[in-house]
mmCIF file of the N, C-alpha and C atoms, coordinates in Angstrom:
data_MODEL
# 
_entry.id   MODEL 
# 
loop_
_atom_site.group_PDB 
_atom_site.id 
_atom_site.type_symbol 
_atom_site.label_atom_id 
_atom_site.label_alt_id 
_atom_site.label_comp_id 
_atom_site.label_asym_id 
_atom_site.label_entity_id 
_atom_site.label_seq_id 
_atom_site.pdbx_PDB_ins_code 
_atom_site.Cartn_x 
_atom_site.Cartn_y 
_atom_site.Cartn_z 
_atom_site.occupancy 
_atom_site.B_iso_or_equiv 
_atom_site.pdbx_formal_charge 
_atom_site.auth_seq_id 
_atom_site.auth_comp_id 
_atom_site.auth_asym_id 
_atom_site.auth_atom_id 
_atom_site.pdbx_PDB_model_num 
ATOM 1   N N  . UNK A 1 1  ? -21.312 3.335  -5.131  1.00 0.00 ? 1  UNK A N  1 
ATOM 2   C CA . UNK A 1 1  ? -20.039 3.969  -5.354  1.00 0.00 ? 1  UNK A CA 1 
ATOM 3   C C  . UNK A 1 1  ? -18.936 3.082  -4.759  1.00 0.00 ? 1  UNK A C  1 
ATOM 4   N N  . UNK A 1 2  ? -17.989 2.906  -5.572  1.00 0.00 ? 2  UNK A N  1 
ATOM 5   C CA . UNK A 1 2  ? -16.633 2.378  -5.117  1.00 0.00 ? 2  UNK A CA 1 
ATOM 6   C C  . UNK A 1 2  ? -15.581 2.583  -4.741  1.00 0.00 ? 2  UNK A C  1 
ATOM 7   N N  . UNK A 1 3  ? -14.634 2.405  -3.879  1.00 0.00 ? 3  UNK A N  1 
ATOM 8   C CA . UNK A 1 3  ? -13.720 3.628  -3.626  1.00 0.00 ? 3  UNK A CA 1 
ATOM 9   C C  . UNK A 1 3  ? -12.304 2.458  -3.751  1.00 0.00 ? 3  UNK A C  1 
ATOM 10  N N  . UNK A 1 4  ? -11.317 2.877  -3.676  1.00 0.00 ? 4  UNK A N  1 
ATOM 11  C CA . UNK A 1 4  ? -9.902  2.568  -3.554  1.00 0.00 ? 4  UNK A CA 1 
ATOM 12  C C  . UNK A 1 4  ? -9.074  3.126  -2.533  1.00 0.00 ? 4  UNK A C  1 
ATOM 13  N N  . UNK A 1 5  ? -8.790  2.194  -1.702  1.00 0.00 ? 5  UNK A N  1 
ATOM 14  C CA . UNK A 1 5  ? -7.648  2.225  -0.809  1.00 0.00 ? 5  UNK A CA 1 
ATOM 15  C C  . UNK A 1 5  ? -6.443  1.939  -0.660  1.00 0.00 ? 5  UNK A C  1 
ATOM 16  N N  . UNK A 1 6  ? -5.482  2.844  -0.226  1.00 0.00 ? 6  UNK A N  1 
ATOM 17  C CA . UNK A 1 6  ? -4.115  2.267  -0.288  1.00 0.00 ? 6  UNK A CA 1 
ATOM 18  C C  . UNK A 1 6  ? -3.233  2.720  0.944   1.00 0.00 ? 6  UNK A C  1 
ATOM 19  N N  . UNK A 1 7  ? -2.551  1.697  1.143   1.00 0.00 ? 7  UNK A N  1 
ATOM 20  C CA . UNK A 1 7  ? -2.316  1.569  2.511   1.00 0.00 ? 7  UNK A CA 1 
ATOM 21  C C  . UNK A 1 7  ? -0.650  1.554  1.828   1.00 0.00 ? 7  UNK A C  1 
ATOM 22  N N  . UNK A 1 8  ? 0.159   2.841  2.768   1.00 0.00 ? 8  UNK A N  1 
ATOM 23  C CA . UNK A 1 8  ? 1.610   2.938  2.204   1.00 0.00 ? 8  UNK A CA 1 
ATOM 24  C C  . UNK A 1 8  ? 2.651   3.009  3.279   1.00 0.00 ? 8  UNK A C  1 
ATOM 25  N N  . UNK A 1 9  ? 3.530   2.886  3.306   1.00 0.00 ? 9  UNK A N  1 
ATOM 26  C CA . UNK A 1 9  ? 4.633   2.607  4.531   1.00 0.00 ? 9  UNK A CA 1 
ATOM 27  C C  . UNK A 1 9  ? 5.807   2.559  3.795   1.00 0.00 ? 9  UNK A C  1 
ATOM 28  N N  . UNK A 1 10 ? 6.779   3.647  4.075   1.00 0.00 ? 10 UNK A N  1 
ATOM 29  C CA . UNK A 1 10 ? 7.980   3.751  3.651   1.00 0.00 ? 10 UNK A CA 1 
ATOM 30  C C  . UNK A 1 10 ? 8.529   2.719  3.412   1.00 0.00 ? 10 UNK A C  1 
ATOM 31  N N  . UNK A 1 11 ? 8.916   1.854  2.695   1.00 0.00 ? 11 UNK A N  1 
ATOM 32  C CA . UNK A 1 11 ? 10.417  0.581  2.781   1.00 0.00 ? 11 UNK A CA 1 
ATOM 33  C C  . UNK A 1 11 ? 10.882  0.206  4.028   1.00 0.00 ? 11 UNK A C  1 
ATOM 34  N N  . UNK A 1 12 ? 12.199  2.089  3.741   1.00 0.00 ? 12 UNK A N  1 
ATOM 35  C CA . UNK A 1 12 ? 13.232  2.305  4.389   1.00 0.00 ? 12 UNK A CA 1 
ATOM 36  C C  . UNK A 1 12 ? 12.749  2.338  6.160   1.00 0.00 ? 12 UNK A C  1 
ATOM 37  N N  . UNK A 1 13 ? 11.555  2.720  6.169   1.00 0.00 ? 13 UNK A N  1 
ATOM 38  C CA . UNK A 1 13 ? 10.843  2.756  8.059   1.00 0.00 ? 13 UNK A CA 1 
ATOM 39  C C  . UNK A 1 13 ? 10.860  1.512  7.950   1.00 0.00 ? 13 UNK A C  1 
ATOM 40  N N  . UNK A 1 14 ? 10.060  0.582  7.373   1.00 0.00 ? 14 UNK A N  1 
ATOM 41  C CA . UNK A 1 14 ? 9.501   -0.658 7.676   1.00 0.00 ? 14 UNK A CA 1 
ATOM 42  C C  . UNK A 1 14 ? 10.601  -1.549 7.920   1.00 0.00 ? 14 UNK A C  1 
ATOM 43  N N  . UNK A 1 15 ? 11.814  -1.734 6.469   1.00 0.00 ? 15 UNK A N  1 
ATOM 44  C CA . UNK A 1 15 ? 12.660  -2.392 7.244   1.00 0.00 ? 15 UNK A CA 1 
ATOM 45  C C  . UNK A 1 15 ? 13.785  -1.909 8.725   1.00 0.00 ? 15 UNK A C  1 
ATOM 46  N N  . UNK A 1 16 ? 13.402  -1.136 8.852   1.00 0.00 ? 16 UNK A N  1 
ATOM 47  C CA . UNK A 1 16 ? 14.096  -0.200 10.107  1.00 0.00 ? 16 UNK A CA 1 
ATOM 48  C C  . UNK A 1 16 ? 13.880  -0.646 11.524  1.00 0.00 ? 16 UNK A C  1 
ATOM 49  N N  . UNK A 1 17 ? 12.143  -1.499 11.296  1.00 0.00 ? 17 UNK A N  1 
ATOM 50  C CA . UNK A 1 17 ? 11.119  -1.836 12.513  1.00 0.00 ? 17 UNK A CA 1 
ATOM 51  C C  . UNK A 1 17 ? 11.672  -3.177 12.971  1.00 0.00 ? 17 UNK A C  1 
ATOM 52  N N  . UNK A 1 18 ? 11.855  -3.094 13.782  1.00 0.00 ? 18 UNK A N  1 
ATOM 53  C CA . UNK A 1 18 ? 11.643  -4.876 14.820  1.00 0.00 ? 18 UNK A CA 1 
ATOM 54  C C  . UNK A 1 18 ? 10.845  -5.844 14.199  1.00 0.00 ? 18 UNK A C  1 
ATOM 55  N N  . UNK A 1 19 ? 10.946  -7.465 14.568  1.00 0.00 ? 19 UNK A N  1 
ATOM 56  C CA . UNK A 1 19 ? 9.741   -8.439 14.131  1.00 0.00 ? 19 UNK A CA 1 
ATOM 57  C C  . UNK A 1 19 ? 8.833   -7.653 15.195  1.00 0.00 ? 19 UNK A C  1 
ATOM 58  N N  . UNK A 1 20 ? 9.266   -7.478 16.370  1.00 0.00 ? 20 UNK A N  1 
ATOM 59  C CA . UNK A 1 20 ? 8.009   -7.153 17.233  1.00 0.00 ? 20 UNK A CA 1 
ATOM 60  C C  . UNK A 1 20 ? 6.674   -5.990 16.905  1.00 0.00 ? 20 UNK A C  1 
ATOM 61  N N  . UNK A 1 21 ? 7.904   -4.509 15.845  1.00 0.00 ? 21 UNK A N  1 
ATOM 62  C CA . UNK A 1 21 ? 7.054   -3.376 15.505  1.00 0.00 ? 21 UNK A CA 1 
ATOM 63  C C  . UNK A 1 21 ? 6.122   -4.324 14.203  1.00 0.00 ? 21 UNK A C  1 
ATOM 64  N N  . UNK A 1 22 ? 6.638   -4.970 13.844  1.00 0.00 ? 22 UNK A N  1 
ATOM 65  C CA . UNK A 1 22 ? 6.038   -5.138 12.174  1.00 0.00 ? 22 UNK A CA 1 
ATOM 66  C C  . UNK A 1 22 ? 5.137   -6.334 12.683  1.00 0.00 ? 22 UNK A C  1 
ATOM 67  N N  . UNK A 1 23 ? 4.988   -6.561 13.759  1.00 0.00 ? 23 UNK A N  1 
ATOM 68  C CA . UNK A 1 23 ? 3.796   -8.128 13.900  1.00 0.00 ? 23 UNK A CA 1 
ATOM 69  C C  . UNK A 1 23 ? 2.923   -6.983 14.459  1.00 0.00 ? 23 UNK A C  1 
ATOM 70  N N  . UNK A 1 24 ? 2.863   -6.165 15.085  1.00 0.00 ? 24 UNK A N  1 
ATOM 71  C CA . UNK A 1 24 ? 1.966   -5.153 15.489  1.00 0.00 ? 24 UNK A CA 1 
ATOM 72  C C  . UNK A 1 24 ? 1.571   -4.359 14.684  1.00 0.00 ? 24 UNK A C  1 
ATOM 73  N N  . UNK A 1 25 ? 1.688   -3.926 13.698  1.00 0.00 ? 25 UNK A N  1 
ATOM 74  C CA . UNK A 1 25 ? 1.859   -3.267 12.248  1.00 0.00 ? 25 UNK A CA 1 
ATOM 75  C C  . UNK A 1 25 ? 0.164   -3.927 11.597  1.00 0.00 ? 25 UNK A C  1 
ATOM 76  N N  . UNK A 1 26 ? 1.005   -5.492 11.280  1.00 0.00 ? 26 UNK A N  1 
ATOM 77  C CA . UNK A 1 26 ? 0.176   -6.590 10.589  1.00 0.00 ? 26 UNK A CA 1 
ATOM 78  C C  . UNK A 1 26 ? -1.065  -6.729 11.506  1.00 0.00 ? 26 UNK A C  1 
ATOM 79  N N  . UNK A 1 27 ? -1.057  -6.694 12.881  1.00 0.00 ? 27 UNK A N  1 
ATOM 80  C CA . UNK A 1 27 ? -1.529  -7.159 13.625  1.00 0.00 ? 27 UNK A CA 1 
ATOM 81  C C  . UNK A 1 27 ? -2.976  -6.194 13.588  1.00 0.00 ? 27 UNK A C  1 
ATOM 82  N N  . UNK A 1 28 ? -2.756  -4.621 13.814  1.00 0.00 ? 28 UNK A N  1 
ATOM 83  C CA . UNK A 1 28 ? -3.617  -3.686 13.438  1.00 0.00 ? 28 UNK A CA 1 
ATOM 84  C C  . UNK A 1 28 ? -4.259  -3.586 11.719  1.00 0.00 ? 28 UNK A C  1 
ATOM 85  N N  . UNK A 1 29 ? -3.212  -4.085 11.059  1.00 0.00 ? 29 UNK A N  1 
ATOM 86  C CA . UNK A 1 29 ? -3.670  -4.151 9.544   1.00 0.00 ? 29 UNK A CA 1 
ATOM 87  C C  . UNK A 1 29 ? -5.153  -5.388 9.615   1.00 0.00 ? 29 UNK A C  1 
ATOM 88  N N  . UNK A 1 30 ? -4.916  -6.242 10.205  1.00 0.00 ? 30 UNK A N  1 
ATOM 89  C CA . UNK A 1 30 ? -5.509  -7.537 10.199  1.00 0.00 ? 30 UNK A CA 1 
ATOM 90  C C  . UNK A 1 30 ? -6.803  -7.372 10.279  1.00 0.00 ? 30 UNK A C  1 
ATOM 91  N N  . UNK A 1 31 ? -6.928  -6.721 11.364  1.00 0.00 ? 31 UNK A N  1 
ATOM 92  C CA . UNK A 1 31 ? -7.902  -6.493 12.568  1.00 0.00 ? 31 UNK A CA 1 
ATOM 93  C C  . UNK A 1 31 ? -8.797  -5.478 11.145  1.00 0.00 ? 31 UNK A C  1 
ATOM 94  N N  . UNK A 1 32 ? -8.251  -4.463 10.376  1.00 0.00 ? 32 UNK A N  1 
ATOM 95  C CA . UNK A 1 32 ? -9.090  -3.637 9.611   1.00 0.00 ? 32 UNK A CA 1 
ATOM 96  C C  . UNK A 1 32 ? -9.564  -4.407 8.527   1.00 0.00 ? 32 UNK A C  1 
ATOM 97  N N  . UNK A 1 33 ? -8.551  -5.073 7.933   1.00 0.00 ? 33 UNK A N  1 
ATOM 98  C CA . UNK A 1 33 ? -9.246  -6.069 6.981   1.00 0.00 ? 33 UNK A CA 1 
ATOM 99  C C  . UNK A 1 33 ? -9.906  -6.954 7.383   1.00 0.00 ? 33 UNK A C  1 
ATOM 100 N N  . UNK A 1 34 ? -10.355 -7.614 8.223   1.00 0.00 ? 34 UNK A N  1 
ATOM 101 C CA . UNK A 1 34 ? -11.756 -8.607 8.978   1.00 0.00 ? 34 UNK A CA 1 
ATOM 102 C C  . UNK A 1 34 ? -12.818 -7.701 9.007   1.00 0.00 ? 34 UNK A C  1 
ATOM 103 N N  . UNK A 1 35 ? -12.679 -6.699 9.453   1.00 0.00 ? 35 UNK A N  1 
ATOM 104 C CA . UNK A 1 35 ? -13.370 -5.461 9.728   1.00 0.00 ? 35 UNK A CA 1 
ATOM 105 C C  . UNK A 1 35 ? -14.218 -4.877 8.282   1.00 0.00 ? 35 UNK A C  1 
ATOM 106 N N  . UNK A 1 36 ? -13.572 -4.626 7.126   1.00 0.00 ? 36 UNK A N  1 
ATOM 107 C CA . UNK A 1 36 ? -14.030 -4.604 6.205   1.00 0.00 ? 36 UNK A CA 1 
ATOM 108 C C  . UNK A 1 36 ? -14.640 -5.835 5.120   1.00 0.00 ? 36 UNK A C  1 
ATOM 109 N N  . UNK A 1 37 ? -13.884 -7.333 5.307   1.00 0.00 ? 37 UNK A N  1 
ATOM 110 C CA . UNK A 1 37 ? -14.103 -8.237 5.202   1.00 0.00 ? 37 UNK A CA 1 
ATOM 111 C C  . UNK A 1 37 ? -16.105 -8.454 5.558   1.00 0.00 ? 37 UNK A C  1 
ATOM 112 N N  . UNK A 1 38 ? -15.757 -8.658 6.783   1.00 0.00 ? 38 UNK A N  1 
ATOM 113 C CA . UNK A 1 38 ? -17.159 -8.835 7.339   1.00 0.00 ? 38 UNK A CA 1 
ATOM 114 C C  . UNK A 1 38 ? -18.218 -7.875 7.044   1.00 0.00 ? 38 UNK A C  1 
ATOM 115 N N  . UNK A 1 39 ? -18.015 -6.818 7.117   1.00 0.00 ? 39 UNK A N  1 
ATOM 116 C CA . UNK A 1 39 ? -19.153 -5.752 6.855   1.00 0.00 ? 39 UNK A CA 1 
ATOM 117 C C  . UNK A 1 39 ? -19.641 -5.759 5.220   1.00 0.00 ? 39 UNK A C  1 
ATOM 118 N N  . UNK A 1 40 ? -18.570 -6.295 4.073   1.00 0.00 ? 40 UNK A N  1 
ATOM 119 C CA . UNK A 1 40 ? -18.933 -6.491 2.992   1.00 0.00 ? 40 UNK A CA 1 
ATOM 120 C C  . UNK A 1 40 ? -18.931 -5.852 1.596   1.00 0.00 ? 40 UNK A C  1 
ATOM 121 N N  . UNK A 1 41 ? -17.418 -4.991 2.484   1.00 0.00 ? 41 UNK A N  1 
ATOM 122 C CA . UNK A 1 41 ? -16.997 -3.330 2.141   1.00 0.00 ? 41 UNK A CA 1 
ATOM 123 C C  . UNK A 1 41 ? -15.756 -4.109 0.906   1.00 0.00 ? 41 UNK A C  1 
ATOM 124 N N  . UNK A 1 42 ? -14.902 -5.324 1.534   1.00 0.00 ? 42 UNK A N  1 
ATOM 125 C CA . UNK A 1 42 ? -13.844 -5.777 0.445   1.00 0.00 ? 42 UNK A CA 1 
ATOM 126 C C  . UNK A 1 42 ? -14.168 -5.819 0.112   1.00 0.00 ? 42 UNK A C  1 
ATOM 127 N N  . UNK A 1 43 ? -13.549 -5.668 -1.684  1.00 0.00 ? 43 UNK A N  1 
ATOM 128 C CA . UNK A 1 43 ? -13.762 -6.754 -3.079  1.00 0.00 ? 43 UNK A CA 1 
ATOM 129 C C  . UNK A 1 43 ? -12.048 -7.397 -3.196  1.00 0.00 ? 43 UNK A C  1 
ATOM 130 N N  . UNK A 1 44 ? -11.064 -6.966 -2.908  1.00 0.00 ? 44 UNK A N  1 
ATOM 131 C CA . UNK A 1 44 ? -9.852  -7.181 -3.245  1.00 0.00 ? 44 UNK A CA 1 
ATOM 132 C C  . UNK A 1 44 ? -8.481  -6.815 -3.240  1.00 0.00 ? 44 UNK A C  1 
ATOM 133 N N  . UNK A 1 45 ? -7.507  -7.197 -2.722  1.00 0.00 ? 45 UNK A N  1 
ATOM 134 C CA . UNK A 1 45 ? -6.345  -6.337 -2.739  1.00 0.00 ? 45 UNK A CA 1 
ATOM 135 C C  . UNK A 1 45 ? -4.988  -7.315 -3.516  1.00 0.00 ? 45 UNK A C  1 
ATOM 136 N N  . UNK A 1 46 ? -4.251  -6.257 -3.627  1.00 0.00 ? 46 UNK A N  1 
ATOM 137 C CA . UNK A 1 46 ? -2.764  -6.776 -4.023  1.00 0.00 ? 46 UNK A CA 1 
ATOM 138 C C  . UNK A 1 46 ? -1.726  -6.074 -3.474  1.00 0.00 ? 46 UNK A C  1 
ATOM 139 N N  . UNK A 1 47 ? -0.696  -6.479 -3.791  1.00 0.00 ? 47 UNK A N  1 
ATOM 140 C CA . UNK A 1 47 ? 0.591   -5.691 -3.273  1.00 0.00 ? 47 UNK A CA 1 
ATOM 141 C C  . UNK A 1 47 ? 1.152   -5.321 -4.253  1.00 0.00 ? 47 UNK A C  1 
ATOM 142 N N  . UNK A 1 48 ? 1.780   -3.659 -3.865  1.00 0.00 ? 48 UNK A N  1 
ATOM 143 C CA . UNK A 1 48 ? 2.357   -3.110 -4.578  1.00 0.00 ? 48 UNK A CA 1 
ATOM 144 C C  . UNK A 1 48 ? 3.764   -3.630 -4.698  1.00 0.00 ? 48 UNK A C  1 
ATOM 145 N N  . UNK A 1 49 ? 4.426   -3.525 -5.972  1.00 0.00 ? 49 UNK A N  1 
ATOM 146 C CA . UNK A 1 49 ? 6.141   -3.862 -5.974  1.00 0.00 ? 49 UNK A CA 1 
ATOM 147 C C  . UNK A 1 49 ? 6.919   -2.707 -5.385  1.00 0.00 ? 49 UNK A C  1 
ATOM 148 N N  . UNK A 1 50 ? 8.461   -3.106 -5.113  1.00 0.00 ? 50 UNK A N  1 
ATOM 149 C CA . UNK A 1 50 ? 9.244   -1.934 -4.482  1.00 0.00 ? 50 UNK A CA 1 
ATOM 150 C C  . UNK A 1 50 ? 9.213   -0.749 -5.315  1.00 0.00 ? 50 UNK A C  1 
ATOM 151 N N  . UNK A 1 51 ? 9.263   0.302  -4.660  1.00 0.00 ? 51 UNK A N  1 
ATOM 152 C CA . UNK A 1 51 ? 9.378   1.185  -4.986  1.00 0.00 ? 51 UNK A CA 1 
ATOM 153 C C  . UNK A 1 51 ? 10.582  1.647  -5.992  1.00 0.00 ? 51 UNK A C  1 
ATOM 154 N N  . UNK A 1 52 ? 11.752  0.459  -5.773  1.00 0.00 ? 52 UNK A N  1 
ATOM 155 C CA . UNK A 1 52 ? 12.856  0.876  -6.646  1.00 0.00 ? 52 UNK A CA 1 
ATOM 156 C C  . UNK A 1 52 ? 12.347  0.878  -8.344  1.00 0.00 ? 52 UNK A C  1 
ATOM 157 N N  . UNK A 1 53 ? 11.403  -0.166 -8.073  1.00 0.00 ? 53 UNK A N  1 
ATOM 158 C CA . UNK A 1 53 ? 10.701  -0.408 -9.539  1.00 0.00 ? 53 UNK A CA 1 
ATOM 159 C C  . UNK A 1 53 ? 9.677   0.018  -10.319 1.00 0.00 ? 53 UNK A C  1 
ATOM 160 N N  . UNK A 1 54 ? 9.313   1.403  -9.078  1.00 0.00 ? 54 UNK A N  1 
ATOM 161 C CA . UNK A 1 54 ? 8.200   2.517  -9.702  1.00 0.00 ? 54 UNK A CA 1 
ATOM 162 C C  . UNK A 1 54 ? 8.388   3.170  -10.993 1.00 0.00 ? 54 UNK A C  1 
ATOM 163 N N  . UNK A 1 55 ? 7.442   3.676  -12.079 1.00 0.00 ? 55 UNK A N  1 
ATOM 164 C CA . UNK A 1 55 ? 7.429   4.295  -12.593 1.00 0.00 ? 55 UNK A CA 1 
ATOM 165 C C  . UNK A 1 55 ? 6.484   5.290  -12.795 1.00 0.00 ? 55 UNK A C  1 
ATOM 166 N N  . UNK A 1 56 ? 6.861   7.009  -13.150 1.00 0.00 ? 56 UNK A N  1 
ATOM 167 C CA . UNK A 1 56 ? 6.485   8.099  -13.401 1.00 0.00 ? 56 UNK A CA 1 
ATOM 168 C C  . UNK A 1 56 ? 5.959   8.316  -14.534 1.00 0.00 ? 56 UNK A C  1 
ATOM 169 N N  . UNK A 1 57 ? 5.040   8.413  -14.822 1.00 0.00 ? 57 UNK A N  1 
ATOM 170 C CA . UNK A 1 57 ? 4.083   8.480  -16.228 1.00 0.00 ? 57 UNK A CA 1 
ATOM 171 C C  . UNK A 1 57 ? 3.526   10.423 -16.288 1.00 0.00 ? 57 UNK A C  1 
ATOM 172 N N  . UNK A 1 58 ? 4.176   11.614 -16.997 1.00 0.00 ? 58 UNK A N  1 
ATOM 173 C CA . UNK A 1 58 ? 3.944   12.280 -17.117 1.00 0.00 ? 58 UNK A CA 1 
ATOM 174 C C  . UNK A 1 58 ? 3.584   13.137 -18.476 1.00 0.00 ? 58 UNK A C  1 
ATOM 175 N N  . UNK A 1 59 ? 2.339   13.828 -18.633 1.00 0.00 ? 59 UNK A N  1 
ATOM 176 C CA . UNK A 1 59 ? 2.472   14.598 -19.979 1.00 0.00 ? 59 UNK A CA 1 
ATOM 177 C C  . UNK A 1 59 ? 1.975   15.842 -19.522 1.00 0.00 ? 59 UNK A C  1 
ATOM 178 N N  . UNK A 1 60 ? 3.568   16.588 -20.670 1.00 0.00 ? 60 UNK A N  1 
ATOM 179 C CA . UNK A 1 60 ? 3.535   17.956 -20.449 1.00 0.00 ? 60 UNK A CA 1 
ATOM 180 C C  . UNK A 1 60 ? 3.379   18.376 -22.180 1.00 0.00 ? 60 UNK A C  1 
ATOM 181 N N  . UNK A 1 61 ? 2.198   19.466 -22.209 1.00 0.00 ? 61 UNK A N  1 
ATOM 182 C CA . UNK A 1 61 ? 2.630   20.074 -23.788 1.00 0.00 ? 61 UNK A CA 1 
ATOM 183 C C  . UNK A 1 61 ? 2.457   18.924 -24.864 1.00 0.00 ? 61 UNK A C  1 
ATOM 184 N N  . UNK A 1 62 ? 1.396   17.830 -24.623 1.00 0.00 ? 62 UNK A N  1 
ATOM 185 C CA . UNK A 1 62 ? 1.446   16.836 -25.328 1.00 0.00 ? 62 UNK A CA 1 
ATOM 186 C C  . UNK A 1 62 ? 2.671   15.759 -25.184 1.00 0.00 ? 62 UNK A C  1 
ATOM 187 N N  . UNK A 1 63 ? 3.530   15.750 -24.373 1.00 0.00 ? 63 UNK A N  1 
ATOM 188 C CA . UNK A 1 63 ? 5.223   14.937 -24.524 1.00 0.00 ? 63 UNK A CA 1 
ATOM 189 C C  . UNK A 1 63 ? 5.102   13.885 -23.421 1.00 0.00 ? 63 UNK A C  1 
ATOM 190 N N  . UNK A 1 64 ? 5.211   12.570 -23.362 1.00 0.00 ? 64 UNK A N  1 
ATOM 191 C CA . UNK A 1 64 ? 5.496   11.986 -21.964 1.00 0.00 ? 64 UNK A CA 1 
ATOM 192 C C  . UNK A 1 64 ? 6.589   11.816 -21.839 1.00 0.00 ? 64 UNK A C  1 
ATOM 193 N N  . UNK A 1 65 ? 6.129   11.573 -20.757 1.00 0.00 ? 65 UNK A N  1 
ATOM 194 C CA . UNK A 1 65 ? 7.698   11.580 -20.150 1.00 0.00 ? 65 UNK A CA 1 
ATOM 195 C C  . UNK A 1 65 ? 7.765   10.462 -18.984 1.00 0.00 ? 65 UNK A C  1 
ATOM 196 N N  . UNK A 1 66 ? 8.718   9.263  -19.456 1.00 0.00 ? 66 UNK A N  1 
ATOM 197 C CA . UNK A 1 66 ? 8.600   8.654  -18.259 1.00 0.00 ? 66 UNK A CA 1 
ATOM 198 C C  . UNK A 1 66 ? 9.697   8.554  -17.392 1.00 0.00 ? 66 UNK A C  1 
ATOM 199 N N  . UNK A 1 67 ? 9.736   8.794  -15.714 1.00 0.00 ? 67 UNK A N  1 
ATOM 200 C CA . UNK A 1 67 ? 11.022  8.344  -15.107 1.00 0.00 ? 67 UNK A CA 1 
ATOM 201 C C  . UNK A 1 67 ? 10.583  6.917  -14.227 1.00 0.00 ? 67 UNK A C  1 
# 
């Protein structure tokens, strides 16, 4: 079985944080991905784009609707 993870953090917090909060951030991120790395649990990640550039994919009643 395969699972999917996603790891999310407001923007608006993140750019809010210090270099100091956000190297500690990365720093704990790091440490989990070696962690999964090694044990043999990765297959792969990417980064998501900003959020300004999300889109909403909905169907109601047969209709989509996208925002």
């Amino acid at each position: 079985m395969k699972y999917i993870l996603l790891i999310h953090r407001d923007e608006k917090d993140w750019n809010q944080l210090s270099e100091a909060e956000r190297e500690m951030v990365l720093g704990e991120y790091m440490q989990f991905f070696q962690q999964i790395k090694s044990s043999g649990h990765y297959l792969g990640s990417n980064r998501l784009h900003p959020t300004s550039s999300a889109r909403s994919v909905r169907v109601r009643n047969g209709n989509r609707l996208v925002t």
